Amino acid sequence: MVDEDISRRTIALSIRTGKLTARTLAWALRAAGRKIQKERQARKTPHGRQSVKQLMRQGEATNSLPVEAPREFDRVARRWNVDYAFYKNGEGKYLLFFKSKQADAITACFGEYSRRIMDRPRVRRVPILERMKRAGELLRGRERTQERKKEAEREER
């Protein structure tokens, strides 16, 4: 039993070198470790948010739904452990792809997501660049009035 367990865990490593030194052996073992780690990582299926390509590669049936706020959905989906992917199909428009097997989890997740979207205030936030332009225009207007006041004072003298 113990011999079988040990024989399954052995690794055959062949090195072609003129002189086998400790440095060469250490280099070969590190390279073998990197290769084993790379193969292990390739076999592991991703979970949570991933690319559409990764989701399709898993070979399961997928469904899609339009989504308004992907960041908000990210926050909710992490709690429900759902595998999903976003595809941007226009300015501010996203399609959400998810596995069909997880339909129950997606339904619950979408319930919470829709409650959050409906509850949030519908106030349009003004982008910071627009705010800065407006502030600059206000400052320019003030400078001109102050210059005119100074010019008027000089003319009066």
CSV table of N, CA and C in Angstrom, one decimal:
chain,number,residue,atom,x,y,z
A,1,MET,N,0.8,-1.2,0.0
A,1,MET,CA,0.0,0.0,0.0
A,1,MET,C,0.9,1.3,0.0
A,2,VAL,N,1.9,1.3,0.9
A,2,VAL,CA,2.7,2.5,1.0
A,2,VAL,C,3.6,2.6,-0.3
A,3,ASP,N,4.1,1.4,-0.8
A,3,ASP,CA,4.9,1.4,-2.0
A,3,ASP,C,4.1,2.0,-3.2
A,4,GLU,N,2.8,1.6,-3.3
A,4,GLU,CA,2.0,2.1,-4.4
A,4,GLU,C,1.8,3.6,-4.3
A,5,ASP,N,1.6,4.1,-3.1
A,5,ASP,CA,1.4,5.5,-2.9
A,5,ASP,C,2.6,6.3,-3.3
A,6,ILE,N,3.8,5.8,-2.9
A,6,ILE,CA,5.0,6.4,-3.3
A,6,ILE,C,5.3,6.4,-4.8
A,7,SER,N,5.0,5.3,-5.4
A,7,SER,CA,5.3,5.1,-6.8
A,7,SER,C,4.4,6.0,-7.6
A,8,ARG,N,3.2,6.3,-7.2
A,8,ARG,CA,2.3,7.2,-7.9
A,8,ARG,C,2.8,8.7,-7.8
A,9,ARG,N,3.5,9.0,-6.8
A,9,ARG,CA,3.9,10.4,-6.6
A,9,ARG,C,5.3,10.6,-7.1
A,10,THR,N,6.0,9.7,-7.7
A,10,THR,CA,7.3,9.9,-8.3
A,10,THR,C,7.2,10.6,-9.6
A,11,ILE,N,8.3,11.4,-9.9
A,11,ILE,CA,8.4,12.2,-11.1
A,11,ILE,C,9.7,11.8,-11.8
A,12,ALA,N,9.6,11.5,-13.1
A,12,ALA,CA,10.8,11.2,-13.8
A,12,ALA,C,11.3,12.5,-14.4
A,13,LEU,N,12.6,12.8,-14.2
A,13,LEU,CA,13.2,14.0,-14.6
A,13,LEU,C,14.5,13.7,-15.4
A,14,SER,N,14.6,14.1,-16.6
A,14,SER,CA,15.8,13.8,-17.3
A,14,SER,C,16.5,15.1,-17.7
A,15,ILE,N,17.8,15.2,-17.5
A,15,ILE,CA,18.6,16.4,-17.8
A,15,ILE,C,19.7,16.0,-18.7
A,16,ARG,N,20.0,16.7,-19.7
A,16,ARG,CA,21.1,16.5,-20.6
A,16,ARG,C,22.1,17.6,-20.3
A,17,THR,N,23.2,17.2,-19.6
A,17,THR,CA,24.2,18.2,-19.3
A,17,THR,C,25.6,17.6,-19.3
A,18,GLY,N,26.6,18.4,-19.4
A,18,GLY,CA,28.0,17.9,-19.4
A,18,GLY,C,28.4,17.5,-18.0
A,19,LYS,N,28.1,18.4,-17.1
A,19,LYS,CA,28.5,18.1,-15.7
A,19,LYS,C,27.3,18.5,-14.8
A,20,LEU,N,26.9,17.5,-14.0
A,20,LEU,CA,25.7,17.8,-13.2
A,20,LEU,C,26.2,18.4,-11.9
A,21,THR,N,25.8,19.7,-11.7
A,21,THR,CA,26.1,20.4,-10.5
A,21,THR,C,24.8,20.6,-9.7
A,22,ALA,N,25.0,21.1,-8.5
A,22,ALA,CA,23.8,21.4,-7.6
A,22,ALA,C,23.0,22.5,-8.2
A,23,ARG,N,23.7,23.5,-8.8
A,23,ARG,CA,22.9,24.6,-9.5
A,23,ARG,C,22.1,24.1,-10.6
A,24,THR,N,22.6,23.2,-11.5
A,24,THR,CA,21.9,22.7,-12.6
A,24,THR,C,20.7,21.8,-12.1
A,25,LEU,N,20.9,21.0,-11.1
A,25,LEU,CA,19.9,20.2,-10.5
A,25,LEU,C,18.7,21.1,-9.9
A,26,ALA,N,19.1,22.1,-9.2
A,26,ALA,CA,18.1,23.1,-8.7
A,26,ALA,C,17.3,23.8,-9.8
A,27,TRP,N,18.0,24.2,-10.8
A,27,TRP,CA,17.3,24.8,-12.0
A,27,TRP,C,16.3,23.9,-12.6
A,28,ALA,N,16.7,22.6,-12.8
A,28,ALA,CA,15.8,21.6,-13.4
A,28,ALA,C,14.6,21.3,-12.5
A,29,LEU,N,14.8,21.3,-11.2
A,29,LEU,CA,13.7,21.0,-10.3
A,29,LEU,C,12.7,22.2,-10.2
A,30,ARG,N,13.3,23.4,-10.3
A,30,ARG,CA,12.4,24.6,-10.3
A,30,ARG,C,11.6,24.6,-11.6
A,31,ALA,N,12.2,24.3,-12.7
A,31,ALA,CA,11.5,24.3,-14.0
A,31,ALA,C,10.4,23.2,-14.0
A,32,ALA,N,10.7,22.0,-13.4
A,32,ALA,CA,9.6,21.0,-13.3
A,32,ALA,C,8.5,21.5,-12.4
A,33,GLY,N,8.8,22.2,-11.3
A,33,GLY,CA,7.8,22.7,-10.4
A,33,GLY,C,6.9,23.7,-11.1
A,34,ARG,N,7.5,24.6,-11.9
A,34,ARG,CA,6.8,25.6,-12.7
A,34,ARG,C,5.8,24.9,-13.7
A,35,LYS,N,6.3,23.9,-14.3
A,35,LYS,CA,5.5,23.2,-15.3
A,35,LYS,C,4.3,22.5,-14.6
A,36,ILE,N,4.5,21.8,-13.5
A,36,ILE,CA,3.4,21.2,-12.7
A,36,ILE,C,2.4,22.2,-12.3
A,37,GLN,N,2.9,23.3,-11.8
A,37,GLN,CA,2.0,24.4,-11.3
A,37,GLN,C,1.1,24.9,-12.5
A,38,LYS,N,1.8,25.1,-13.6
A,38,LYS,CA,1.1,25.6,-14.8
A,38,LYS,C,0.0,24.6,-15.3
A,39,GLU,N,0.2,23.3,-15.3
A,39,GLU,CA,-0.8,22.3,-15.6
A,39,GLU,C,-1.9,22.3,-14.6
A,40,ARG,N,-1.6,22.4,-13.4
A,40,ARG,CA,-2.6,22.4,-12.3
A,40,ARG,C,-3.5,23.6,-12.5
A,41,GLN,N,-2.9,24.8,-12.8
A,41,GLN,CA,-3.7,26.0,-12.9
A,41,GLN,C,-4.6,25.9,-14.2
A,42,ALA,N,-4.1,25.2,-15.2
A,42,ALA,CA,-4.9,25.1,-16.4
A,42,ALA,C,-6.1,24.2,-16.2
A,43,ARG,N,-6.0,23.2,-15.4
A,43,ARG,CA,-7.1,22.3,-15.1
A,43,ARG,C,-8.2,23.0,-14.2
A,44,LYS,N,-7.8,23.9,-13.4
A,44,LYS,CA,-8.8,24.5,-12.5
A,44,LYS,C,-9.7,25.4,-13.3
A,45,THR,N,-11.0,25.2,-13.1
A,45,THR,CA,-12.0,26.1,-13.7
A,45,THR,C,-12.2,27.4,-13.0
A,46,PRO,N,-12.3,28.5,-13.7
A,46,PRO,CA,-12.5,29.7,-13.0
A,46,PRO,C,-13.9,29.9,-12.4
A,47,HIS,N,-14.1,30.7,-11.4
A,47,HIS,CA,-15.4,30.9,-10.7
A,47,HIS,C,-15.6,32.4,-10.6
A,48,GLY,N,-16.8,32.8,-10.5
A,48,GLY,CA,-17.1,34.3,-10.4
A,48,GLY,C,-17.0,35.0,-11.7
A,49,ARG,N,-16.6,36.2,-11.7
A,49,ARG,CA,-16.5,37.0,-12.9
A,49,ARG,C,-15.4,36.5,-13.8
A,50,GLN,N,-15.6,36.3,-15.1
A,50,GLN,CA,-14.6,35.9,-16.0
A,50,GLN,C,-14.9,36.4,-17.4
A,51,SER,N,-14.1,36.1,-18.3
A,51,SER,CA,-14.3,36.6,-19.7
A,51,SER,C,-15.4,35.7,-20.3
A,52,VAL,N,-16.0,36.2,-21.4
A,52,VAL,CA,-17.0,35.4,-22.1
A,52,VAL,C,-16.3,34.1,-22.7
A,53,LYS,N,-15.1,34.2,-23.1
A,53,LYS,CA,-14.4,33.1,-23.7
A,53,LYS,C,-14.2,32.0,-22.7
A,54,GLN,N,-13.8,32.4,-21.5
A,54,GLN,CA,-13.6,31.4,-20.4
A,54,GLN,C,-14.9,30.7,-20.0
A,55,LEU,N,-16.0,31.5,-20.0
A,55,LEU,CA,-17.3,30.9,-19.6
A,55,LEU,C,-17.8,29.9,-20.7
A,56,MET,N,-17.6,30.3,-22.0
A,56,MET,CA,-18.0,29.4,-23.1
A,56,MET,C,-17.1,28.1,-23.1
A,57,ARG,N,-15.9,28.3,-22.7
A,57,ARG,CA,-14.9,27.2,-22.8
A,57,ARG,C,-15.3,26.0,-21.8
A,58,GLN,N,-16.1,26.3,-20.8
A,58,GLN,CA,-16.5,25.3,-19.8
A,58,GLN,C,-17.5,24.3,-20.4
A,59,GLY,N,-18.0,24.6,-21.6
A,59,GLY,CA,-18.8,23.6,-22.3
A,59,GLY,C,-20.3,23.4,-21.7
A,60,GLU,N,-20.7,24.4,-21.0
A,60,GLU,CA,-22.1,24.3,-20.5
A,60,GLU,C,-23.0,25.3,-21.2
A,61,ALA,N,-24.3,25.1,-21.2
A,61,ALA,CA,-25.2,26.0,-21.9
A,61,ALA,C,-25.2,27.3,-21.1
A,62,THR,N,-25.3,28.4,-21.9
A,62,THR,CA,-25.3,29.7,-21.2
A,62,THR,C,-26.5,30.5,-21.7
A,63,ASN,N,-26.9,31.4,-20.9
A,63,ASN,CA,-28.0,32.4,-21.2
A,63,ASN,C,-27.5,33.8,-21.0
A,64,SER,N,-28.2,34.8,-21.6
A,64,SER,CA,-27.8,36.1,-21.5
A,64,SER,C,-28.9,37.0,-21.2
A,65,LEU,N,-28.6,38.1,-20.5
A,65,LEU,CA,-29.6,39.1,-20.1
A,65,LEU,C,-29.0,40.5,-20.2
A,66,PRO,N,-29.8,41.6,-20.6
A,66,PRO,CA,-29.2,42.9,-20.6
A,66,PRO,C,-29.1,43.4,-19.2
A,67,VAL,N,-28.0,44.2,-18.9
A,67,VAL,CA,-27.8,44.7,-17.6
A,67,VAL,C,-27.4,46.2,-17.7
A,68,GLU,N,-27.9,47.0,-16.7
A,68,GLU,CA,-27.6,48.5,-16.7
A,68,GLU,C,-26.3,48.8,-16.0
A,69,ALA,N,-26.2,48.3,-14.8
A,69,ALA,CA,-25.1,48.7,-13.9
A,69,ALA,C,-24.3,47.4,-13.6
A,70,PRO,N,-23.2,47.1,-14.3
A,70,PRO,CA,-22.4,45.9,-14.0
A,70,PRO,C,-21.7,45.9,-12.7
A,71,ARG,N,-21.3,47.1,-12.2
A,71,ARG,CA,-20.6,47.2,-10.9
A,71,ARG,C,-21.5,46.7,-9.8
A,72,GLU,N,-22.7,47.2,-9.9
A,72,GLU,CA,-23.7,46.8,-8.8
A,72,GLU,C,-24.0,45.3,-8.9
A,73,PHE,N,-24.1,44.8,-10.1
A,73,PHE,CA,-24.3,43.3,-10.2
A,73,PHE,C,-23.1,42.6,-9.7
A,74,ASP,N,-21.9,43.1,-9.9
A,74,ASP,CA,-20.7,42.4,-9.4
A,74,ASP,C,-20.8,42.2,-7.9
A,75,ARG,N,-21.2,43.3,-7.2
A,75,ARG,CA,-21.3,43.3,-5.7
A,75,ARG,C,-22.2,42.2,-5.2
A,76,VAL,N,-23.4,42.1,-5.9
A,76,VAL,CA,-24.4,41.2,-5.5
A,76,VAL,C,-24.0,39.7,-5.9
A,77,ALA,N,-23.4,39.6,-7.1
A,77,ALA,CA,-23.1,38.2,-7.6
A,77,ALA,C,-22.0,37.5,-6.7
A,78,ARG,N,-21.1,38.3,-6.2
A,78,ARG,CA,-20.1,37.7,-5.3
A,78,ARG,C,-20.7,37.0,-4.1
A,79,ARG,N,-21.8,37.5,-3.6
A,79,ARG,CA,-22.4,36.9,-2.5
A,79,ARG,C,-23.1,35.5,-2.9
A,80,TRP,N,-23.6,35.5,-4.1
A,80,TRP,CA,-24.3,34.3,-4.5
A,80,TRP,C,-23.4,33.3,-5.2
A,81,ASN,N,-22.1,33.5,-5.3
A,81,ASN,CA,-21.2,32.6,-6.0
A,81,ASN,C,-21.6,32.1,-7.4
A,82,VAL,N,-21.9,33.1,-8.2
A,82,VAL,CA,-22.4,32.8,-9.5
A,82,VAL,C,-21.2,33.0,-10.5
A,83,ASP,N,-21.2,32.1,-11.5
A,83,ASP,CA,-20.2,32.3,-12.6
A,83,ASP,C,-20.9,33.1,-13.7
A,84,TYR,N,-20.2,34.2,-14.1
A,84,TYR,CA,-20.9,35.1,-15.1
A,84,TYR,C,-19.8,35.9,-15.9
A,85,ALA,N,-20.2,36.5,-16.9
A,85,ALA,CA,-19.3,37.3,-17.8
A,85,ALA,C,-20.2,38.4,-18.4
A,86,PHE,N,-19.5,39.6,-18.6
A,86,PHE,CA,-20.1,40.7,-19.2
A,86,PHE,C,-19.6,40.9,-20.6
A,87,TYR,N,-20.5,41.3,-21.5
A,87,TYR,CA,-20.1,41.7,-22.9
A,87,TYR,C,-20.6,43.0,-23.2
A,88,LYS,N,-19.7,44.0,-23.5
A,88,LYS,CA,-20.2,45.3,-23.8
A,88,LYS,C,-20.6,45.4,-25.3
A,89,ASN,N,-21.9,45.8,-25.5
A,89,ASN,CA,-22.4,45.8,-26.8
A,89,ASN,C,-22.9,47.2,-27.2
A,90,GLY,N,-22.3,48.2,-26.6
A,90,GLY,CA,-22.7,49.6,-27.0
A,90,GLY,C,-22.3,50.5,-25.8
A,91,GLU,N,-22.5,51.8,-26.0
A,91,GLU,CA,-22.2,52.8,-25.0
A,91,GLU,C,-23.1,52.6,-23.8
A,92,GLY,N,-22.5,52.1,-22.7
A,92,GLY,CA,-23.3,51.9,-21.5
A,92,GLY,C,-24.3,50.7,-21.5
A,93,LYS,N,-24.2,49.9,-22.5
A,93,LYS,CA,-25.1,48.7,-22.6
A,93,LYS,C,-24.2,47.4,-22.5
A,94,TYR,N,-24.6,46.5,-21.6
A,94,TYR,CA,-23.9,45.3,-21.3
A,94,TYR,C,-24.9,44.1,-21.4
A,95,LEU,N,-24.3,43.0,-21.9
A,95,LEU,CA,-25.0,41.7,-21.8
A,95,LEU,C,-24.4,40.9,-20.7
A,96,LEU,N,-25.2,40.3,-19.9
A,96,LEU,CA,-24.7,39.4,-18.8
A,96,LEU,C,-24.9,37.9,-19.3
A,97,PHE,N,-23.8,37.2,-19.4
A,97,PHE,CA,-23.8,35.8,-19.7
A,97,PHE,C,-23.6,35.0,-18.4
A,98,PHE,N,-24.4,33.9,-18.3
A,98,PHE,CA,-24.3,33.1,-17.1
A,98,PHE,C,-24.7,31.6,-17.5
A,99,LYS,N,-24.3,30.7,-16.6
A,99,LYS,CA,-24.5,29.3,-16.9
A,99,LYS,C,-26.0,28.9,-16.6
A,100,SER,N,-26.5,28.1,-17.4
A,100,SER,CA,-28.0,27.7,-17.3
A,100,SER,C,-28.2,26.9,-16.0
A,101,LYS,N,-27.2,26.1,-15.6
A,101,LYS,CA,-27.3,25.3,-14.4
A,101,LYS,C,-27.5,26.1,-13.2
A,102,GLN,N,-27.0,27.4,-13.2
A,102,GLN,CA,-27.1,28.2,-12.0
A,102,GLN,C,-28.3,29.1,-12.1
A,103,ALA,N,-29.4,28.7,-12.8
A,103,ALA,CA,-30.5,29.6,-13.0
A,103,ALA,C,-31.2,30.0,-11.7
A,104,ASP,N,-31.2,29.1,-10.7
A,104,ASP,CA,-31.9,29.5,-9.4
A,104,ASP,C,-31.0,30.5,-8.7
A,105,ALA,N,-29.7,30.4,-8.7
A,105,ALA,CA,-28.9,31.4,-8.0
A,105,ALA,C,-29.0,32.7,-8.8
A,106,ILE,N,-29.0,32.6,-10.1
A,106,ILE,CA,-29.1,33.9,-10.9
A,106,ILE,C,-30.4,34.6,-10.6
A,107,THR,N,-31.5,33.8,-10.5
A,107,THR,CA,-32.8,34.4,-10.2
A,107,THR,C,-32.8,35.1,-8.8
A,108,ALA,N,-32.3,34.5,-7.8
A,108,ALA,CA,-32.2,35.1,-6.5
A,108,ALA,C,-31.2,36.4,-6.6
A,109,CYS,N,-30.1,36.2,-7.3
A,109,CYS,CA,-29.2,37.3,-7.4
A,109,CYS,C,-29.8,38.5,-8.1
A,110,PHE,N,-30.6,38.2,-9.2
A,110,PHE,CA,-31.2,39.3,-10.0
A,110,PHE,C,-32.3,39.9,-9.1
A,111,GLY,N,-33.0,39.2,-8.3
A,111,GLY,CA,-34.0,39.8,-7.4
A,111,GLY,C,-33.3,40.8,-6.5
A,112,GLU,N,-32.2,40.5,-5.9
A,112,GLU,CA,-31.5,41.5,-5.0
A,112,GLU,C,-31.0,42.7,-5.8
A,113,TYR,N,-30.4,42.3,-7.0
A,113,TYR,CA,-29.9,43.4,-7.9
A,113,TYR,C,-30.9,44.4,-8.3
A,114,SER,N,-32.1,43.9,-8.7
A,114,SER,CA,-33.2,44.7,-9.2
A,114,SER,C,-33.7,45.6,-8.0
A,115,ARG,N,-33.8,45.0,-6.8
A,115,ARG,CA,-34.2,45.9,-5.6
A,115,ARG,C,-33.2,47.0,-5.4
A,116,ARG,N,-31.9,46.7,-5.5
A,116,ARG,CA,-30.9,47.8,-5.4
A,116,ARG,C,-31.0,48.8,-6.4
A,117,ILE,N,-31.2,48.4,-7.7
A,117,ILE,CA,-31.3,49.4,-8.8
A,117,ILE,C,-32.6,50.3,-8.6
A,118,MET,N,-33.7,49.7,-8.2
A,118,MET,CA,-34.9,50.4,-8.0
A,118,MET,C,-34.9,51.4,-6.8
A,119,ASP,N,-34.1,51.0,-5.8
A,119,ASP,CA,-34.1,51.8,-4.5
A,119,ASP,C,-33.1,53.0,-4.6
A,120,ARG,N,-32.2,52.9,-5.5
A,120,ARG,CA,-31.2,54.0,-5.6
A,120,ARG,C,-31.8,55.2,-6.2
A,121,PRO,N,-31.3,56.4,-5.7
A,121,PRO,CA,-31.9,57.6,-6.2
A,121,PRO,C,-31.5,57.8,-7.7
A,122,ARG,N,-32.5,58.5,-8.5
A,122,ARG,CA,-32.3,58.7,-9.9
A,122,ARG,C,-31.7,60.0,-10.2
A,123,VAL,N,-30.8,60.6,-9.4
A,123,VAL,CA,-30.2,61.8,-9.6
A,123,VAL,C,-29.0,61.6,-10.5
A,124,ARG,N,-28.9,62.4,-11.6
A,124,ARG,CA,-27.8,62.3,-12.5
A,124,ARG,C,-26.6,63.0,-11.9
A,125,ARG,N,-25.5,62.3,-11.7
A,125,ARG,CA,-24.3,63.0,-11.2
A,125,ARG,C,-23.6,63.7,-12.3
A,126,VAL,N,-23.2,64.9,-12.1
A,126,VAL,CA,-22.5,65.7,-13.1
A,126,VAL,C,-21.0,65.3,-13.1
A,127,PRO,N,-20.4,64.9,-14.2
A,127,PRO,CA,-19.0,64.5,-14.3
A,127,PRO,C,-18.1,65.6,-13.8
A,128,ILE,N,-17.0,65.3,-13.2
A,128,ILE,CA,-16.1,66.3,-12.6
A,128,ILE,C,-15.5,67.2,-13.7
A,129,LEU,N,-15.3,66.8,-14.9
A,129,LEU,CA,-14.8,67.7,-15.9
A,129,LEU,C,-15.8,68.8,-16.2
A,130,GLU,N,-17.1,68.5,-16.2
A,130,GLU,CA,-18.1,69.5,-16.4
A,130,GLU,C,-18.1,70.5,-15.3
A,131,ARG,N,-18.0,69.9,-14.1
A,131,ARG,CA,-18.0,70.8,-12.9
A,131,ARG,C,-16.8,71.8,-12.9
A,132,MET,N,-15.7,71.3,-13.3
A,132,MET,CA,-14.5,72.1,-13.4
A,132,MET,C,-14.6,73.2,-14.5
A,133,LYS,N,-15.2,72.8,-15.6
A,133,LYS,CA,-15.5,73.8,-16.7
A,133,LYS,C,-16.4,74.9,-16.2
A,134,ARG,N,-17.5,74.5,-15.5
A,134,ARG,CA,-18.4,75.5,-15.0
A,134,ARG,C,-17.7,76.5,-14.0
A,135,ALA,N,-16.9,75.9,-13.1
A,135,ALA,CA,-16.2,76.7,-12.1
A,135,ALA,C,-15.2,77.6,-12.8
A,136,GLY,N,-14.6,77.2,-13.8
A,136,GLY,CA,-13.7,78.0,-14.6
A,136,GLY,C,-14.4,79.2,-15.2
A,137,GLU,N,-15.6,78.9,-15.8
A,137,GLU,CA,-16.3,80.0,-16.4
A,137,GLU,C,-16.8,81.0,-15.4
A,138,LEU,N,-17.2,80.5,-14.2
A,138,LEU,CA,-17.6,81.5,-13.2
A,138,LEU,C,-16.4,82.3,-12.7
A,139,LEU,N,-15.2,81.7,-12.6
A,139,LEU,CA,-14.0,82.5,-12.2
A,139,LEU,C,-13.7,83.5,-13.3
A,140,ARG,N,-13.8,83.1,-14.6
A,140,ARG,CA,-13.5,84.1,-15.6
A,140,ARG,C,-14.4,85.3,-15.6
A,141,GLY,N,-15.7,85.0,-15.3
A,141,GLY,CA,-16.7,86.1,-15.2
A,141,GLY,C,-16.4,87.0,-14.1
A,142,ARG,N,-15.9,86.5,-13.0
A,142,ARG,CA,-15.6,87.4,-11.8
A,142,ARG,C,-14.3,88.2,-12.1
A,143,GLU,N,-13.4,87.7,-12.8
A,143,GLU,CA,-12.1,88.4,-13.1
A,143,GLU,C,-12.4,89.6,-14.0
A,144,ARG,N,-13.3,89.5,-14.9
A,144,ARG,CA,-13.7,90.5,-15.8
A,144,ARG,C,-14.4,91.7,-15.1
A,145,THR,N,-15.3,91.3,-14.2
A,145,THR,CA,-16.0,92.4,-13.5
A,145,THR,C,-15.0,93.1,-12.6
A,146,GLN,N,-14.1,92.4,-12.0
A,146,GLN,CA,-13.1,93.1,-11.1
A,146,GLN,C,-12.2,94.0,-11.9
A,147,GLU,N,-11.8,93.6,-13.1
A,147,GLU,CA,-10.9,94.4,-14.0
A,147,GLU,C,-11.7,95.7,-14.4
A,148,ARG,N,-13.0,95.5,-14.7
A,148,ARG,CA,-13.7,96.7,-15.1
A,148,ARG,C,-13.9,97.6,-14.0
A,149,LYS,N,-14.0,97.1,-12.7
A,149,LYS,CA,-14.1,98.0,-11.6
A,149,LYS,C,-12.8,98.8,-11.4
A,150,LYS,N,-11.7,98.1,-11.6
A,150,LYS,CA,-10.4,98.8,-11.4
A,150,LYS,C,-10.3,99.8,-12.5
A,151,GLU,N,-10.7,99.5,-13.8
A,151,GLU,CA,-10.6,100.5,-14.9
A,151,GLU,C,-11.4,101.7,-14.6
A,152,ALA,N,-12.6,101.5,-14.0
A,152,ALA,CA,-13.5,102.6,-13.7
A,152,ALA,C,-12.9,103.5,-12.6
A,153,GLU,N,-12.3,102.9,-11.7
A,153,GLU,CA,-11.6,103.6,-10.6
A,153,GLU,C,-10.5,104.5,-11.1
A,154,ARG,N,-9.7,103.9,-12.0
A,154,ARG,CA,-8.6,104.6,-12.6
A,154,ARG,C,-9.1,105.8,-13.5
A,155,GLU,N,-10.1,105.6,-14.2
A,155,GLU,CA,-10.7,106.7,-15.0
A,155,GLU,C,-11.2,107.8,-14.2
A,156,GLU,N,-11.8,107.5,-13.0
A,156,GLU,CA,-12.3,108.5,-12.2
A,156,GLU,C,-11.2,109.4,-11.6
A,157,ARG,N,-10.1,109.0,-11.4
A,157,ARG,CA,-9.0,109.7,-10.8
A,157,ARG,C,-8.5,110.8,-11.7
